[in-house]
Amino acid sequence: MSEERLPAVSTPVPSLALGPEERRAQEPLRVESSSVRLVGTLAVAGALAGLAIVLVFQWAEPRIEAWRAEVLAAAVTEVLAGADRYETVFLAPTGSSIADADTTDLDRVYVGYDRVGDRVGVAMVGVGAGFQDVIRVIFGYHPGSGEVIGMQVLESKETPGLGDKIEKDSTFVIQFDRVLAPLEGLKAGRETGAPTEVTMITGATISSRAIIDIINARLEEVRERVDELWMSGGGT
Amino acid sequence: MSPRRVVSPEEVFFRGVWRENPVLIQLLGLCPALAVTNTVANSLAMGLATFFVLVGSSTLVATFKRFIPREVRISAYILVIATFVTIADLVLNAVVPEIHRALGAFIALIVVNCMILGRQEAFASKQPVGRAILDAAGTGLGFIVALLMMGGLREVLGYGSFLGVPLFGPSFEPWIVMILPAGGFFALGFILLLFGWWAERKKEPVRPRRWPHGVTTEVFVGEGGAD
């Protein structure tokens, strides 16, 4: 390596060559605002925006809640075929009493009754990853027979025309009426006739499997407690 | 400094609708235009929500432009836009929950629609309130028009229906690709092609062909040398 050095790049300082008058003319004409004013403006605007949002939220919230409850009620009666009304039951976490827990943390299930007051099954909501986004599923379970008795997708963003068949393809959905848990997903053409079998949709294998996995996982979590509730005649 | 051309109020309104259409000409707001236009109803809801946000924020920005310091103007615009978007989100969720569900995250993403921020920076922050509202309404309407074109094309081909009403009967095989993301690109591409072709055509009217000196272009009947 030679000792050769690159000549230092001299930055031209034209403003020094100019008179004060010209130097001022070079600077952009701009009125600097004080930082207090900047922060103040944004703070006031933010506060007003917050107020507006709160007002709209107070108007909208009860309507949104009412709609959610309506959707849930329709879904519960759908997956518990023949249910006339239902009751929400909170399951105590295993090993603790119901009194210490906050209801928002508890697993909730919906016990359905038919017209004469007999229990027809227990509905519960399961959540899990689908092909695109989270899928929320509600399904009915009959602790007496250990069968899943109905399924409905509450929320999914699966591919239209392919993955969304998990909601729209009635031949797929109808399979969840009386199938022994835990479920087992099989590709079309490989069925063996076992009572735990669900045939997956061709072209939507991942979405179909997601539904089956969500149901199995949710059941595994609460099955013991739901069975216990059912044996003790709970909910009545 | 050339004197500024005076733009009439009608032009302020209509140029956004057609000649400077945000989606078809300026190619702004393409994300919602591609993502949620798989049905006419979704397109309409998205268009109306964006229209509301655009007109609302333009009105506010034009009204308070003197109080917004230059240095924080972008933050202030975003704050105003985000407020209107949140309001639109809540109202849609309360009034038409099914459509709100279908639009999903794209309602919240109106905040980052550069068409809206662009109108604030380029127009509303420099113009009187009335003109700002006209400009926003025109641009918003142009957005609705573009989205409806996309939604109409995609729903008719992809579902075989218009606004949920079946058009072709049960023998129609829907082009599923049109309601998938790829269909959005196809639809946009074809519509842009159509617009480009039309603009070209308007630009150069077909002139009668003129040949130099004395060359005539009469048709030779027996050109093939038949006789």
Short mmCIF file of N, CA, C and O in Angstrom, two decimals, chain A residues 30-33 37-39 41-42 45-50 52-53 56-57 59-61 63-64 67-68 71 153-157 159-162 164 167-168, chain B residues 38 64 66-72 75-77 79-80 82-84 86-95 97-98 101-105 159 176 179-181:
data_model
loop_
_atom_site.label_atom_id
_atom_site.label_comp_id
_atom_site.label_asym_id
_atom_site.label_seq_id
_atom_site.Cartn_x
_atom_site.Cartn_y
_atom_site.Cartn_z
N ARG A 30 -38.76 30.27 6.24
CA ARG A 30 -39.61 29.38 7.03
C ARG A 30 -39.72 29.94 8.43
O ARG A 30 -38.73 30.32 9.05
N VAL A 31 -40.94 29.97 8.90
CA VAL A 31 -41.14 30.43 10.26
C VAL A 31 -41.09 29.21 11.16
O VAL A 31 -41.88 28.29 11.02
N GLU A 32 -40.13 29.17 12.05
CA GLU A 32 -40.03 28.04 12.97
C GLU A 32 -41.11 28.15 14.04
O GLU A 32 -41.28 29.20 14.65
N SER A 33 -41.83 27.06 14.25
CA SER A 33 -42.80 27.09 15.33
C SER A 33 -42.12 26.59 16.60
O SER A 33 -41.25 25.74 16.54
N ARG A 37 -45.75 24.81 20.86
CA ARG A 37 -46.91 24.92 19.99
C ARG A 37 -47.14 23.61 19.24
O ARG A 37 -48.29 23.16 19.08
N LEU A 38 -46.05 22.99 18.79
CA LEU A 38 -46.19 21.73 18.06
C LEU A 38 -46.85 20.68 18.93
O LEU A 38 -47.84 20.04 18.55
N VAL A 39 -46.30 20.51 20.13
CA VAL A 39 -46.84 19.49 21.03
C VAL A 39 -48.26 19.85 21.41
O VAL A 39 -49.16 19.00 21.42
N THR A 41 -50.53 21.62 19.81
CA THR A 41 -51.51 21.40 18.74
C THR A 41 -51.89 19.93 18.64
O THR A 41 -53.07 19.57 18.59
N LEU A 42 -50.86 19.08 18.64
CA LEU A 42 -51.14 17.65 18.51
C LEU A 42 -51.90 17.12 19.72
O LEU A 42 -52.78 16.27 19.59
N ALA A 45 -55.51 18.25 19.41
CA ALA A 45 -56.15 17.47 18.34
C ALA A 45 -56.38 16.03 18.79
O ALA A 45 -57.45 15.45 18.56
N GLY A 46 -55.39 15.45 19.47
CA GLY A 46 -55.52 14.08 19.95
C GLY A 46 -56.64 13.93 20.95
O GLY A 46 -57.43 12.98 20.90
N ALA A 47 -56.74 14.91 21.85
CA ALA A 47 -57.80 14.86 22.87
C ALA A 47 -59.17 14.93 22.21
O ALA A 47 -60.09 14.17 22.55
N LEU A 48 -59.31 15.84 21.23
CA LEU A 48 -60.60 15.96 20.55
C LEU A 48 -60.94 14.68 19.79
O LEU A 48 -62.08 14.21 19.80
N ALA A 49 -59.91 14.12 19.13
CA ALA A 49 -60.13 12.88 18.39
C ALA A 49 -60.58 11.78 19.34
O ALA A 49 -61.52 11.03 19.04
N GLY A 50 -59.91 11.69 20.49
CA GLY A 50 -60.28 10.68 21.48
C GLY A 50 -61.71 10.84 21.93
O GLY A 50 -62.47 9.87 22.01
N ALA A 52 -64.19 12.24 20.31
CA ALA A 52 -65.11 11.85 19.23
C ALA A 52 -65.24 10.33 19.17
O ALA A 52 -66.35 9.79 19.05
N ILE A 53 -64.11 9.64 19.28
CA ILE A 53 -64.14 8.18 19.19
C ILE A 53 -64.93 7.58 20.35
O ILE A 53 -65.74 6.67 20.18
N VAL A 56 -68.69 7.95 19.74
CA VAL A 56 -69.20 7.00 18.75
C VAL A 56 -69.19 5.59 19.32
O VAL A 56 -70.12 4.81 19.12
N PHE A 57 -68.13 5.28 20.06
CA PHE A 57 -68.00 3.93 20.63
C PHE A 57 -69.17 3.63 21.57
O PHE A 57 -69.74 2.54 21.54
N TRP A 59 -72.08 4.79 21.43
CA TRP A 59 -73.29 4.54 20.65
C TRP A 59 -73.23 3.15 20.01
O TRP A 59 -74.21 2.42 19.98
N ALA A 60 -72.05 2.78 19.51
CA ALA A 60 -71.94 1.56 18.70
C ALA A 60 -71.85 0.29 19.54
O ALA A 60 -72.34 -0.75 19.13
N GLU A 61 -71.21 0.39 20.70
CA GLU A 61 -70.89 -0.81 21.47
C GLU A 61 -72.10 -1.72 21.77
O GLU A 61 -72.05 -2.92 21.51
N ARG A 63 -74.83 -2.03 20.20
CA ARG A 63 -75.32 -2.63 18.95
C ARG A 63 -74.42 -3.78 18.52
O ARG A 63 -74.89 -4.83 18.09
N ILE A 64 -73.10 -3.57 18.63
CA ILE A 64 -72.16 -4.61 18.23
C ILE A 64 -72.33 -5.83 19.13
O ILE A 64 -72.37 -6.97 18.67
N TRP A 67 -75.43 -7.77 18.31
CA TRP A 67 -75.27 -8.57 17.10
C TRP A 67 -74.47 -9.84 17.40
O TRP A 67 -74.81 -10.92 16.96
N ARG A 68 -73.41 -9.67 18.19
CA ARG A 68 -72.58 -10.85 18.53
C ARG A 68 -73.42 -11.90 19.27
O ARG A 68 -73.32 -13.08 19.00
N VAL A 71 -75.69 -13.67 16.85
CA VAL A 71 -74.96 -14.65 16.04
C VAL A 71 -74.66 -15.89 16.86
O VAL A 71 -74.85 -17.03 16.40
N VAL A 153 -68.87 -22.71 11.41
CA VAL A 153 -67.74 -21.79 11.43
C VAL A 153 -68.26 -20.39 11.78
O VAL A 153 -69.17 -19.90 11.13
N LEU A 154 -67.71 -19.80 12.84
CA LEU A 154 -68.15 -18.47 13.23
C LEU A 154 -67.37 -17.41 12.49
O LEU A 154 -67.89 -16.36 12.14
N GLU A 155 -66.08 -17.67 12.28
CA GLU A 155 -65.23 -16.63 11.72
C GLU A 155 -64.10 -17.31 10.97
O GLU A 155 -63.41 -18.17 11.53
N SER A 156 -63.91 -16.94 9.71
CA SER A 156 -62.76 -17.47 8.98
C SER A 156 -62.46 -16.55 7.82
O SER A 156 -63.36 -15.87 7.32
N LYS A 157 -61.22 -16.52 7.41
CA LYS A 157 -60.85 -15.75 6.23
C LYS A 157 -60.20 -16.68 5.21
O LYS A 157 -59.25 -16.33 4.54
N THR A 159 -59.57 -18.97 1.86
CA THR A 159 -59.62 -18.60 0.44
C THR A 159 -61.02 -18.78 -0.13
O THR A 159 -61.57 -19.88 -0.06
N PRO A 160 -61.60 -17.73 -0.72
CA PRO A 160 -62.93 -17.89 -1.32
C PRO A 160 -62.87 -18.92 -2.43
O PRO A 160 -61.94 -18.93 -3.23
N GLY A 161 -63.86 -19.78 -2.46
CA GLY A 161 -63.93 -20.77 -3.53
C GLY A 161 -63.18 -22.05 -3.22
O GLY A 161 -63.44 -23.08 -3.82
N LEU A 162 -62.21 -22.00 -2.29
CA LEU A 162 -61.50 -23.23 -1.94
C LEU A 162 -61.65 -23.50 -0.44
O LEU A 162 -62.44 -24.35 -0.04
N ASP A 164 -62.99 -21.73 1.84
CA ASP A 164 -64.25 -21.36 2.50
C ASP A 164 -65.32 -22.43 2.32
O ASP A 164 -66.43 -22.27 2.81
N GLU A 167 -67.19 -23.77 5.32
CA GLU A 167 -68.45 -23.20 5.78
C GLU A 167 -69.57 -23.55 4.82
O GLU A 167 -70.71 -23.74 5.22
N LYS A 168 -69.23 -23.55 3.50
CA LYS A 168 -70.29 -23.54 2.50
C LYS A 168 -70.62 -24.92 1.94
O LYS A 168 -71.68 -25.11 1.36
N ASN B 38 -64.20 -8.16 -4.40
CA ASN B 38 -64.68 -9.40 -5.01
C ASN B 38 -66.20 -9.46 -5.14
O ASN B 38 -66.71 -10.27 -5.88
N PHE B 64 -59.12 23.90 9.65
CA PHE B 64 -58.13 24.21 10.70
C PHE B 64 -56.73 24.38 10.14
O PHE B 64 -55.77 24.32 10.90
N ARG B 66 -54.98 26.78 9.29
CA ARG B 66 -54.17 27.87 9.82
C ARG B 66 -53.61 27.55 11.20
O ARG B 66 -52.66 28.18 11.64
N PHE B 67 -54.20 26.60 11.88
CA PHE B 67 -53.73 26.28 13.23
C PHE B 67 -52.74 25.12 13.24
O PHE B 67 -52.20 24.79 14.28
N ILE B 68 -52.58 24.47 12.10
CA ILE B 68 -51.69 23.30 12.07
C ILE B 68 -50.29 23.77 11.68
O ILE B 68 -50.09 24.24 10.57
N PRO B 69 -49.32 23.65 12.59
CA PRO B 69 -47.95 24.06 12.24
C PRO B 69 -47.40 23.16 11.14
O PRO B 69 -47.69 21.96 11.11
N ARG B 70 -46.61 23.76 10.25
CA ARG B 70 -46.03 23.03 9.13
C ARG B 70 -45.33 21.74 9.55
O ARG B 70 -45.45 20.72 8.90
N GLU B 71 -44.55 21.84 10.66
CA GLU B 71 -43.68 20.72 11.03
C GLU B 71 -44.46 19.47 11.40
O GLU B 71 -43.96 18.36 11.26
N VAL B 72 -45.66 19.65 11.92
CA VAL B 72 -46.41 18.47 12.37
C VAL B 72 -47.64 18.24 11.50
O VAL B 72 -48.57 17.56 11.91
N SER B 75 -48.48 14.51 10.74
CA SER B 75 -49.02 13.82 11.93
C SER B 75 -50.45 14.26 12.19
O SER B 75 -51.31 13.45 12.53
N ALA B 76 -50.69 15.57 12.02
CA ALA B 76 -52.04 16.06 12.27
C ALA B 76 -53.02 15.47 11.27
O ALA B 76 -54.13 15.05 11.64
N TYR B 77 -52.62 15.39 9.99
CA TYR B 77 -53.53 14.79 8.99
C TYR B 77 -53.83 13.34 9.35
O TYR B 77 -54.98 12.89 9.28
N LEU B 79 -53.73 11.93 12.19
CA LEU B 79 -54.60 11.89 13.38
C LEU B 79 -56.05 12.09 12.97
O LEU B 79 -56.95 11.35 13.39
N VAL B 80 -56.29 13.10 12.13
CA VAL B 80 -57.66 13.38 11.68
C VAL B 80 -58.20 12.18 10.89
O VAL B 80 -59.31 11.71 11.14
N ALA B 82 -57.22 9.04 10.95
CA ALA B 82 -57.39 7.85 11.80
C ALA B 82 -58.66 7.96 12.63
O ALA B 82 -59.36 6.96 12.84
N THR B 83 -58.98 9.17 13.09
CA THR B 83 -60.21 9.35 13.86
C THR B 83 -61.43 9.01 13.01
O THR B 83 -62.31 8.26 13.44
N PHE B 84 -61.45 9.54 11.79
CA PHE B 84 -62.60 9.25 10.93
C PHE B 84 -62.68 7.76 10.58
O PHE B 84 -63.77 7.19 10.50
N THR B 86 -61.66 5.24 12.45
CA THR B 86 -62.17 4.51 13.62
C THR B 86 -63.67 4.67 13.74
O THR B 86 -64.40 3.71 14.03
N ILE B 87 -64.15 5.90 13.47
CA ILE B 87 -65.60 6.13 13.54
C ILE B 87 -66.30 5.29 12.47
O ILE B 87 -67.29 4.60 12.75
N ALA B 88 -65.76 5.31 11.25
CA ALA B 88 -66.37 4.52 10.17
C ALA B 88 -66.39 3.04 10.53
O ALA B 88 -67.37 2.34 10.29
N ASP B 89 -65.29 2.57 11.11
CA ASP B 89 -65.18 1.17 11.50
C ASP B 89 -66.26 0.79 12.50
O ASP B 89 -66.97 -0.21 12.34
N LEU B 90 -66.42 1.62 13.54
CA LEU B 90 -67.42 1.33 14.57
C LEU B 90 -68.83 1.39 13.98
O LEU B 90 -69.67 0.53 14.27
N VAL B 91 -69.09 2.40 13.15
CA VAL B 91 -70.44 2.56 12.61
C VAL B 91 -70.78 1.37 11.70
O VAL B 91 -71.86 0.79 11.79
N LEU B 92 -69.85 0.99 10.84
CA LEU B 92 -70.10 -0.16 9.97
C LEU B 92 -70.36 -1.42 10.79
O LEU B 92 -71.26 -2.20 10.48
N ASN B 93 -69.56 -1.60 11.84
CA ASN B 93 -69.71 -2.78 12.67
C ASN B 93 -71.07 -2.81 13.34
O ASN B 93 -71.68 -3.86 13.52
N ALA B 94 -71.58 -1.62 13.70
CA ALA B 94 -72.87 -1.57 14.40
C ALA B 94 -74.04 -1.67 13.43
O ALA B 94 -75.07 -2.24 13.76
N VAL B 95 -73.88 -1.13 12.22
CA VAL B 95 -75.03 -1.03 11.32
C VAL B 95 -75.08 -2.20 10.34
O VAL B 95 -76.13 -2.82 10.15
N PRO B 97 -73.05 -5.37 10.20
CA PRO B 97 -71.99 -6.25 10.70
C PRO B 97 -71.51 -7.28 9.69
O PRO B 97 -70.33 -7.61 9.66
N GLU B 98 -72.41 -7.76 8.83
CA GLU B 98 -71.99 -8.79 7.86
C GLU B 98 -70.93 -8.23 6.91
O GLU B 98 -69.93 -8.87 6.62
N ARG B 101 -67.65 -7.64 8.56
CA ARG B 101 -66.90 -8.88 8.68
C ARG B 101 -66.18 -9.21 7.38
O ARG B 101 -65.04 -9.64 7.38
N ALA B 102 -66.87 -8.97 6.27
CA ALA B 102 -66.27 -9.31 4.98
C ALA B 102 -65.09 -8.39 4.66
O ALA B 102 -64.12 -8.82 4.05
N LEU B 103 -65.17 -7.14 5.08
CA LEU B 103 -64.09 -6.19 4.76
C LEU B 103 -62.90 -6.38 5.67
O LEU B 103 -61.77 -6.06 5.31
N GLY B 104 -63.16 -6.91 6.87
CA GLY B 104 -62.07 -7.24 7.79
C GLY B 104 -61.13 -6.08 8.06
O GLY B 104 -61.56 -4.96 8.33
N ALA B 105 -59.83 -6.37 7.92
CA ALA B 105 -58.82 -5.39 8.31
C ALA B 105 -58.77 -4.21 7.35
O ALA B 105 -58.15 -3.20 7.67
N TYR B 159 -68.79 -15.06 -9.35
CA TYR B 159 -69.91 -15.71 -8.66
C TYR B 159 -71.09 -15.91 -9.60
O TYR B 159 -72.06 -16.59 -9.25
N ILE B 176 -63.67 -19.00 -10.60
CA ILE B 176 -63.27 -18.77 -9.22
C ILE B 176 -62.07 -17.83 -9.13
O ILE B 176 -61.96 -17.03 -8.21
N ILE B 179 -62.53 -14.12 -8.08
CA ILE B 179 -62.75 -13.64 -6.72
C ILE B 179 -61.53 -13.87 -5.85
O ILE B 179 -61.46 -13.41 -4.72
N LEU B 180 -60.52 -14.54 -6.39
CA LEU B 180 -59.26 -14.70 -5.67
C LEU B 180 -58.41 -13.45 -5.91
O LEU B 180 -58.71 -12.65 -6.80
N PRO B 181 -57.33 -13.28 -5.12
CA PRO B 181 -56.49 -12.09 -5.32
C PRO B 181 -56.04 -11.91 -6.77
O PRO B 181 -56.03 -10.80 -7.29
#
